[in-house]
Amino acid sequence: MSSERAAYGSVFYTFVRNSLIRDLSYRSNFFIECASSMSWVLMNLGFYLLIFSFTTEIGNNTGWRKFEFFVFLSTTLFINSLMQTFFMPNAQEFSELIRTGRLDFALLKPIDTQFLISFQKVNWPSMSNFLFGIILLSVSLWNLTQRPENPLVITPYMIIAYPMFILCGVGILYSLMIVLAATSIWLGRNQSLYDFWFYITSFSRYPMEIYEGGIGGTLRFIFTFMIPILVVVNVPARIMAKPVGISSVENIELAIFAVIATAGCILGSRWVFKRALLSYRSASS
């Protein structure tokens, strides 16, 4: 068992190394992609700075003030950059593997097929957003801990739980993505389903407290308990920012649900992927 794990680790390292070598072989393109990705992040940051020039808080009594929300934005950058670096380029190519018959070669390799198609390409320029997220998080936490009234106190629990729940968020989004990718076996090209993934995940980019009222409450219930998109960013951001409008009991309950939802999503997506492979017909058949 330990040798098998070591083999998977070695294969993953090879994927990471080869992708970095490939990206750096075209350095101009690499830096242009990094700059393009950073430009999108800076435009979003400028947009939110403009919003906070007119208001001090997103929502009434939610606690999501300027630097609390920037912790939320940093968390979004971490999760999205990990998704775009490791999983997005592979999921987008899955339908091409089926159409061209190259999935046959993946199935013949002595390694788990889902692992192979999930990690074989790494898009390193997307990690520039991760680095920017570190800077934004550091600046936000420094302002929160240095404010004169009710300064934020960073505890060991926050330091441990924050990256753990970021990984939970990545697990949930990956599960949704791999399910959509698996549908390529039944539907062929499914570009519209990837568009659907972006539309659905857009709900995770805002604090769940803004979803109030009849329609908002319905959306909050659906995207928390049926499709757990809202817990992806909200749980780790709440743990680190601790907005004053949210009770600790609610945070604990939501954190427990996030762990359960992550396990359920990963197991469910694994089942869907295996079922889809059973329906696959070789290009040579």
mmCIF file of C-alpha atoms in Angstrom:
data_model
loop_
_atom_site.group_PDB
_atom_site.id
_atom_site.type_symbol
_atom_site.label_atom_id
_atom_site.label_comp_id
_atom_site.label_asym_id
_atom_site.label_seq_id
_atom_site.Cartn_x
_atom_site.Cartn_y
_atom_site.Cartn_z
ATOM 1 C CA MET A 1 0.000 0.000 0.000
ATOM 2 C CA SER A 2 2.798 2.431 0.905
ATOM 3 C CA SER A 3 4.649 1.676 -2.354
ATOM 4 C CA GLU A 4 1.431 2.322 -4.309
ATOM 5 C CA ARG A 5 0.994 5.694 -2.597
ATOM 6 C CA ALA A 6 4.619 6.519 -3.347
ATOM 7 C CA ALA A 7 4.019 5.633 -6.996
ATOM 8 C CA TYR A 8 1.052 8.000 -7.196
ATOM 9 C CA GLY A 9 3.121 10.716 -5.528
ATOM 10 C CA SER A 10 5.911 10.170 -8.038
ATOM 11 C CA VAL A 11 3.479 10.333 -10.958
ATOM 12 C CA PHE A 12 1.925 13.528 -9.620
ATOM 13 C CA TYR A 13 5.385 15.072 -9.208
ATOM 14 C CA THR A 14 6.157 14.130 -12.812
ATOM 15 C CA PHE A 15 2.957 15.810 -14.021
ATOM 16 C CA VAL A 16 3.787 18.964 -12.060
ATOM 17 C CA ARG A 17 7.398 19.065 -13.251
ATOM 18 C CA ASN A 18 6.608 18.390 -16.914
ATOM 19 C CA SER A 19 3.861 21.019 -16.942
ATOM 20 C CA LEU A 20 6.213 23.605 -15.468
ATOM 21 C CA ILE A 21 8.886 22.774 -18.034
ATOM 22 C CA ARG A 22 6.316 23.038 -20.836
ATOM 23 C CA ASP A 23 5.012 26.396 -19.618
ATOM 24 C CA LEU A 24 8.480 27.865 -19.133
ATOM 25 C CA SER A 25 9.520 26.712 -22.618
ATOM 26 C CA TYR A 26 7.355 29.575 -23.874
ATOM 27 C CA ARG A 27 8.213 32.192 -21.283
ATOM 28 C CA SER A 28 6.638 35.119 -23.075
ATOM 29 C CA ASN A 29 3.321 33.307 -23.220
ATOM 30 C CA PHE A 30 3.734 32.237 -19.569
ATOM 31 C CA PHE A 31 4.205 35.807 -18.339
ATOM 32 C CA ILE A 32 1.413 37.112 -20.576
ATOM 33 C CA GLU A 33 -0.971 34.564 -19.068
ATOM 34 C CA CYS A 34 0.159 35.539 -15.555
ATOM 35 C CA ALA A 35 -0.378 39.215 -16.348
ATOM 36 C CA SER A 36 -3.793 38.510 -17.855
ATOM 37 C CA SER A 37 -4.854 36.547 -14.806
ATOM 38 C CA MET A 38 -3.593 39.249 -12.463
ATOM 39 C CA SER A 39 -5.384 41.940 -14.464
ATOM 40 C CA TRP A 40 -8.690 40.174 -13.911
ATOM 41 C CA VAL A 41 -8.001 40.000 -10.162
ATOM 42 C CA LEU A 42 -7.000 43.669 -9.963
ATOM 43 C CA MET A 43 -10.163 44.708 -11.810
ATOM 44 C CA ASN A 44 -12.251 42.760 -9.303
ATOM 45 C CA LEU A 45 -10.370 44.320 -6.412
ATOM 46 C CA GLY A 46 -10.892 47.786 -7.874
ATOM 47 C CA PHE A 47 -14.597 47.057 -8.257
ATOM 48 C CA TYR A 48 -14.946 46.130 -4.577
ATOM 49 C CA LEU A 49 -12.861 49.118 -3.493
ATOM 50 C CA LEU A 50 -15.333 51.273 -5.415
ATOM 51 C CA ILE A 51 -18.239 49.605 -3.605
ATOM 52 C CA PHE A 52 -16.668 50.206 -0.191
ATOM 53 C CA SER A 53 -16.149 53.861 -1.049
ATOM 54 C CA PHE A 54 -19.967 54.182 -0.840
ATOM 55 C CA THR A 55 -20.706 51.761 2.010
ATOM 56 C CA THR A 56 -18.946 50.341 5.044
ATOM 57 C CA GLU A 57 -20.581 46.923 5.029
ATOM 58 C CA ILE A 58 -22.053 44.425 2.582
ATOM 59 C CA GLY A 59 -25.530 43.790 3.943
ATOM 60 C CA ASN A 60 -27.024 45.154 7.145
ATOM 61 C CA ASN A 61 -25.350 43.884 10.335
ATOM 62 C CA THR A 62 -23.619 41.024 8.544
ATOM 63 C CA GLY A 63 -20.122 41.927 9.726
ATOM 64 C CA TRP A 64 -18.703 41.787 6.209
ATOM 65 C CA ARG A 65 -16.926 45.118 6.283
ATOM 66 C CA LYS A 66 -14.053 46.079 4.024
ATOM 67 C CA PHE A 67 -11.186 43.957 5.326
ATOM 68 C CA GLU A 68 -13.429 41.084 6.429
ATOM 69 C CA PHE A 69 -14.699 40.915 2.870
ATOM 70 C CA PHE A 70 -11.159 41.081 1.501
ATOM 71 C CA VAL A 71 -10.420 37.956 3.565
ATOM 72 C CA PHE A 72 -13.426 36.445 1.788
ATOM 73 C CA LEU A 73 -12.037 37.587 -1.572
ATOM 74 C CA SER A 74 -8.613 36.121 -0.729
ATOM 75 C CA THR A 75 -10.236 32.796 0.086
ATOM 76 C CA THR A 76 -12.033 32.883 -3.265
ATOM 77 C CA LEU A 77 -8.704 33.479 -5.008
ATOM 78 C CA PHE A 78 -7.074 30.542 -3.222
ATOM 79 C CA ILE A 79 -9.818 28.083 -4.128
ATOM 80 C CA ASN A 80 -10.325 29.256 -7.711
ATOM 81 C CA SER A 81 -6.597 29.343 -8.457
ATOM 82 C CA LEU A 82 -6.165 25.765 -7.207
ATOM 83 C CA MET A 83 -9.099 24.664 -9.358
ATOM 84 C CA GLN A 84 -7.797 26.464 -12.440
ATOM 85 C CA THR A 85 -4.245 25.229 -11.892
ATOM 86 C CA PHE A 86 -4.856 21.522 -11.335
ATOM 87 C CA PHE A 87 -8.321 20.545 -12.571
ATOM 88 C CA MET A 88 -9.825 22.951 -15.085
ATOM 89 C CA PRO A 89 -7.479 22.235 -18.041
ATOM 90 C CA ASN A 90 -7.897 18.488 -17.568
ATOM 91 C CA ALA A 91 -11.687 18.572 -17.250
ATOM 92 C CA GLN A 92 -11.973 20.699 -20.365
ATOM 93 C CA GLU A 93 -9.957 18.160 -22.355
ATOM 94 C CA PHE A 94 -11.905 15.102 -21.203
ATOM 95 C CA SER A 95 -14.502 15.351 -23.964
ATOM 96 C CA GLU A 96 -11.660 15.524 -26.508
ATOM 97 C CA LEU A 97 -10.156 12.338 -25.074
ATOM 98 C CA ILE A 98 -13.468 10.620 -25.719
ATOM 99 C CA ARG A 99 -13.994 12.090 -29.188
ATOM 100 C CA THR A 100 -10.495 11.261 -30.428
ATOM 101 C CA GLY A 101 -10.275 7.863 -28.739
ATOM 102 C CA ARG A 102 -7.316 8.825 -26.568
ATOM 103 C CA LEU A 103 -9.281 7.773 -23.501
ATOM 104 C CA ASP A 104 -8.494 4.192 -24.581
ATOM 105 C CA PHE A 105 -4.829 4.771 -23.765
ATOM 106 C CA ALA A 106 -5.698 6.261 -20.376
ATOM 107 C CA LEU A 107 -7.787 3.207 -19.523
ATOM 108 C CA LEU A 108 -4.916 0.876 -20.447
ATOM 109 C CA LYS A 109 -2.408 2.521 -18.147
ATOM 110 C CA PRO A 110 -1.757 0.796 -14.770
ATOM 111 C CA ILE A 111 -3.037 3.760 -12.764
ATOM 112 C CA ASP A 112 -6.417 5.009 -11.653
ATOM 113 C CA THR A 113 -8.137 6.653 -14.639
ATOM 114 C CA GLN A 114 -9.742 9.438 -12.637
ATOM 115 C CA PHE A 115 -6.388 10.340 -11.086
ATOM 116 C CA LEU A 116 -4.736 10.343 -14.510
ATOM 117 C CA ILE A 117 -7.240 12.582 -16.263
ATOM 118 C CA SER A 118 -7.501 14.910 -13.256
ATOM 119 C CA PHE A 119 -3.817 15.757 -12.824
ATOM 120 C CA GLN A 120 -1.967 15.124 -16.091
ATOM 121 C CA LYS A 121 -1.811 18.849 -16.931
ATOM 122 C CA VAL A 122 -1.025 21.695 -14.527
ATOM 123 C CA ASN A 123 -1.707 25.292 -15.576
ATOM 124 C CA TRP A 124 1.012 27.118 -13.652
ATOM 125 C CA PRO A 125 0.111 30.723 -14.673
ATOM 126 C CA SER A 126 -3.102 30.423 -12.641
ATOM 127 C CA MET A 127 -0.993 30.216 -9.470
ATOM 128 C CA SER A 128 -0.305 33.940 -9.820
ATOM 129 C CA ASN A 129 -3.771 34.519 -8.357
ATOM 130 C CA PHE A 130 -2.828 32.333 -5.389
ATOM 131 C CA LEU A 131 0.224 34.492 -4.694
ATOM 132 C CA PHE A 132 -1.862 37.657 -4.957
ATOM 133 C CA GLY A 133 -4.354 36.086 -2.548
ATOM 134 C CA ILE A 134 -1.577 35.613 0.003
ATOM 135 C CA ILE A 135 -0.676 39.312 -0.221
ATOM 136 C CA LEU A 136 -4.320 40.412 0.039
ATOM 137 C CA LEU A 137 -4.967 38.077 2.983
ATOM 138 C CA SER A 138 -1.860 39.303 4.809
ATOM 139 C CA VAL A 139 -2.807 42.969 4.370
ATOM 140 C CA SER A 140 -6.410 42.294 5.420
ATOM 141 C CA LEU A 141 -5.449 40.330 8.540
ATOM 142 C CA TRP A 142 -2.906 42.979 9.538
ATOM 143 C CA ASN A 143 -5.607 45.659 9.390
ATOM 144 C CA LEU A 144 -8.085 43.474 11.284
ATOM 145 C CA THR A 145 -5.609 42.681 14.062
ATOM 146 C CA GLN A 146 -4.422 46.304 14.363
ATOM 147 C CA ARG A 147 -7.801 48.045 14.442
ATOM 148 C CA PRO A 148 -8.433 49.936 17.704
ATOM 149 C CA GLU A 149 -11.908 48.485 18.370
ATOM 150 C CA ASN A 150 -12.456 44.744 18.727
ATOM 151 C CA PRO A 151 -9.186 43.668 17.068
ATOM 152 C CA LEU A 152 -9.077 40.223 15.515
ATOM 153 C CA VAL A 153 -7.146 37.615 17.502
ATOM 154 C CA ILE A 154 -5.710 34.838 15.350
ATOM 155 C CA THR A 155 -5.858 31.505 17.201
ATOM 156 C CA PRO A 156 -4.160 28.159 16.458
ATOM 157 C CA TYR A 157 -7.584 26.765 15.499
ATOM 158 C CA MET A 158 -7.960 29.414 12.788
ATOM 159 C CA ILE A 159 -4.493 28.668 11.403
ATOM 160 C CA ILE A 160 -5.207 24.920 11.208
ATOM 161 C CA ALA A 161 -8.871 25.025 10.153
ATOM 162 C CA TYR A 162 -8.536 27.694 7.462
ATOM 163 C CA PRO A 163 -6.374 25.695 4.980
ATOM 164 C CA MET A 164 -8.278 22.517 5.828
ATOM 165 C CA PHE A 165 -11.607 24.053 4.825
ATOM 166 C CA ILE A 166 -10.037 25.594 1.735
ATOM 167 C CA LEU A 167 -9.220 22.036 0.692
ATOM 168 C CA CYS A 168 -12.800 21.059 1.506
ATOM 169 C CA GLY A 169 -13.985 23.809 -0.835
ATOM 170 C CA VAL A 170 -11.655 22.564 -3.553
ATOM 171 C CA GLY A 171 -12.994 19.042 -3.011
ATOM 172 C CA ILE A 172 -16.601 20.165 -3.476
ATOM 173 C CA LEU A 173 -15.858 22.136 -6.653
ATOM 174 C CA TYR A 174 -13.712 19.313 -8.028
ATOM 175 C CA SER A 175 -16.541 16.848 -7.431
ATOM 176 C CA LEU A 176 -18.967 19.024 -9.367
ATOM 177 C CA MET A 177 -16.450 19.426 -12.181
ATOM 178 C CA ILE A 178 -15.656 15.717 -12.489
ATOM 179 C CA VAL A 179 -19.375 14.881 -12.602
ATOM 180 C CA LEU A 180 -19.858 17.348 -15.451
ATOM 181 C CA ALA A 181 -16.790 15.938 -17.205
ATOM 182 C CA ALA A 182 -18.107 12.377 -16.830
ATOM 183 C CA THR A 183 -21.307 13.331 -18.625
ATOM 184 C CA SER A 184 -19.190 13.718 -21.781
ATOM 185 C CA ILE A 185 -19.292 9.928 -22.092
ATOM 186 C CA TRP A 186 -23.082 10.026 -22.398
ATOM 187 C CA LEU A 187 -23.518 13.372 -24.167
ATOM 188 C CA GLY A 188 -20.363 13.800 -26.234
ATOM 189 C CA ARG A 189 -19.376 17.458 -26.309
ATOM 190 C CA ASN A 190 -20.733 19.249 -23.256
ATOM 191 C CA GLN A 191 -19.273 22.748 -23.390
ATOM 192 C CA SER A 192 -22.588 24.151 -22.187
ATOM 193 C CA LEU A 193 -22.234 22.093 -19.011
ATOM 194 C CA TYR A 194 -18.882 23.763 -18.276
ATOM 195 C CA ASP A 195 -20.629 27.102 -18.721
ATOM 196 C CA PHE A 196 -23.189 25.784 -16.253
ATOM 197 C CA TRP A 197 -20.312 25.090 -13.815
ATOM 198 C CA PHE A 198 -19.223 28.740 -13.987
ATOM 199 C CA TYR A 199 -22.788 29.976 -13.505
ATOM 200 C CA ILE A 200 -23.321 27.757 -10.466
ATOM 201 C CA THR A 201 -19.997 28.547 -8.830
ATOM 202 C CA SER A 202 -20.618 32.286 -9.203
ATOM 203 C CA PHE A 203 -22.958 31.961 -6.212
ATOM 204 C CA SER A 204 -19.979 31.000 -4.030
ATOM 205 C CA ARG A 205 -18.225 34.334 -4.646
ATOM 206 C CA TYR A 206 -20.427 36.274 -2.223
ATOM 207 C CA PRO A 207 -21.264 35.910 1.485
ATOM 208 C CA MET A 208 -24.348 33.778 2.050
ATOM 209 C CA GLU A 209 -25.859 36.514 4.253
ATOM 210 C CA ILE A 210 -26.814 38.519 1.157
ATOM 211 C CA TYR A 211 -29.255 35.793 0.136
ATOM 212 C CA GLU A 212 -32.259 36.921 2.149
ATOM 213 C CA GLY A 213 -35.980 37.203 1.503
ATOM 214 C CA GLY A 214 -38.175 34.882 -0.539
ATOM 215 C CA ILE A 215 -36.011 34.281 -3.593
ATOM 216 C CA GLY A 216 -32.736 34.819 -1.721
ATOM 217 C CA GLY A 217 -33.712 32.414 1.055
ATOM 218 C CA THR A 218 -34.658 29.757 -1.498
ATOM 219 C CA LEU A 219 -31.356 30.167 -3.340
ATOM 220 C CA ARG A 220 -29.486 30.012 -0.032
ATOM 221 C CA PHE A 221 -31.169 26.728 0.903
ATOM 222 C CA ILE A 222 -30.605 25.152 -2.524
ATOM 223 C CA PHE A 223 -26.955 26.153 -2.828
ATOM 224 C CA THR A 224 -26.144 25.268 0.777
ATOM 225 C CA PHE A 225 -27.852 21.936 1.345
ATOM 226 C CA MET A 226 -28.732 20.571 -2.117
ATOM 227 C CA ILE A 227 -25.733 21.790 -4.137
ATOM 228 C CA PRO A 228 -23.313 22.899 -1.364
ATOM 229 C CA ILE A 229 -21.699 25.721 -3.326
ATOM 230 C CA LEU A 230 -22.178 28.411 -0.672
ATOM 231 C CA VAL A 231 -20.104 26.546 1.929
ATOM 232 C CA VAL A 232 -17.077 26.451 -0.399
ATOM 233 C CA VAL A 233 -15.798 29.949 0.418
ATOM 234 C CA ASN A 234 -18.059 31.016 3.268
ATOM 235 C CA VAL A 235 -16.827 28.450 5.804
ATOM 236 C CA PRO A 236 -13.048 29.140 5.612
ATOM 237 C CA ALA A 237 -13.649 32.890 5.223
ATOM 238 C CA ARG A 238 -15.850 32.956 8.325
ATOM 239 C CA ILE A 239 -13.249 31.030 10.298
ATOM 240 C CA MET A 240 -10.504 33.507 9.450
ATOM 241 C CA ALA A 241 -12.434 36.805 9.308
ATOM 242 C CA LYS A 242 -14.932 36.112 12.125
ATOM 243 C CA PRO A 243 -17.493 38.758 11.022
ATOM 244 C CA VAL A 244 -19.422 40.074 14.029
ATOM 245 C CA GLY A 245 -22.837 39.427 12.513
ATOM 246 C CA ILE A 246 -22.400 35.648 12.582
ATOM 247 C CA SER A 247 -22.786 33.516 15.713
ATOM 248 C CA SER A 248 -20.120 30.961 16.650
ATOM 249 C CA VAL A 249 -22.780 28.235 16.888
ATOM 250 C CA GLU A 250 -23.792 28.819 13.270
ATOM 251 C CA ASN A 251 -20.134 28.725 12.225
ATOM 252 C CA ILE A 252 -19.575 25.384 13.969
ATOM 253 C CA GLU A 253 -22.719 23.828 12.482
ATOM 254 C CA LEU A 254 -21.795 25.044 9.007
ATOM 255 C CA ALA A 255 -18.219 23.767 9.394
ATOM 256 C CA ILE A 256 -19.455 20.294 10.368
ATOM 257 C CA PHE A 257 -21.840 20.286 7.426
ATOM 258 C CA ALA A 258 -18.975 21.353 5.097
ATOM 259 C CA VAL A 259 -16.928 18.297 6.105
ATOM 260 C CA ILE A 260 -19.912 15.977 5.577
ATOM 261 C CA ALA A 261 -20.767 17.650 2.257
ATOM 262 C CA THR A 262 -17.178 17.320 1.040
ATOM 263 C CA ALA A 263 -17.061 13.599 1.808
ATOM 264 C CA GLY A 264 -20.473 13.071 0.209
ATOM 265 C CA CYS A 265 -19.562 15.042 -2.924
ATOM 266 C CA ILE A 266 -16.252 13.219 -3.446
ATOM 267 C CA LEU A 267 -17.805 9.778 -2.965
ATOM 268 C CA GLY A 268 -20.785 10.696 -5.147
ATOM 269 C CA SER A 269 -18.617 12.046 -7.956
ATOM 270 C CA ARG A 270 -16.441 8.931 -7.800
ATOM 271 C CA TRP A 271 -19.546 6.767 -8.210
ATOM 272 C CA VAL A 272 -20.793 8.845 -11.166
ATOM 273 C CA PHE A 273 -17.383 8.700 -12.847
ATOM 274 C CA LYS A 274 -17.175 4.913 -12.537
ATOM 275 C CA ARG A 275 -20.721 4.505 -13.814
ATOM 276 C CA ALA A 276 -19.886 6.703 -16.795
ATOM 277 C CA LEU A 277 -16.812 4.617 -17.633
ATOM 278 C CA LEU A 278 -18.984 1.501 -17.728
ATOM 279 C CA SER A 279 -20.930 3.151 -20.561
ATOM 280 C CA TYR A 280 -17.803 4.061 -22.526
ATOM 281 C CA ARG A 281 -17.259 2.305 -25.820
ATOM 282 C CA SER A 282 -13.723 2.115 -27.136
ATOM 283 C CA ALA A 283 -12.899 4.098 -30.246
ATOM 284 C CA SER A 284 -11.827 0.833 -31.843
ATOM 285 C CA SER A 285 -15.118 -0.931 -31.118
#
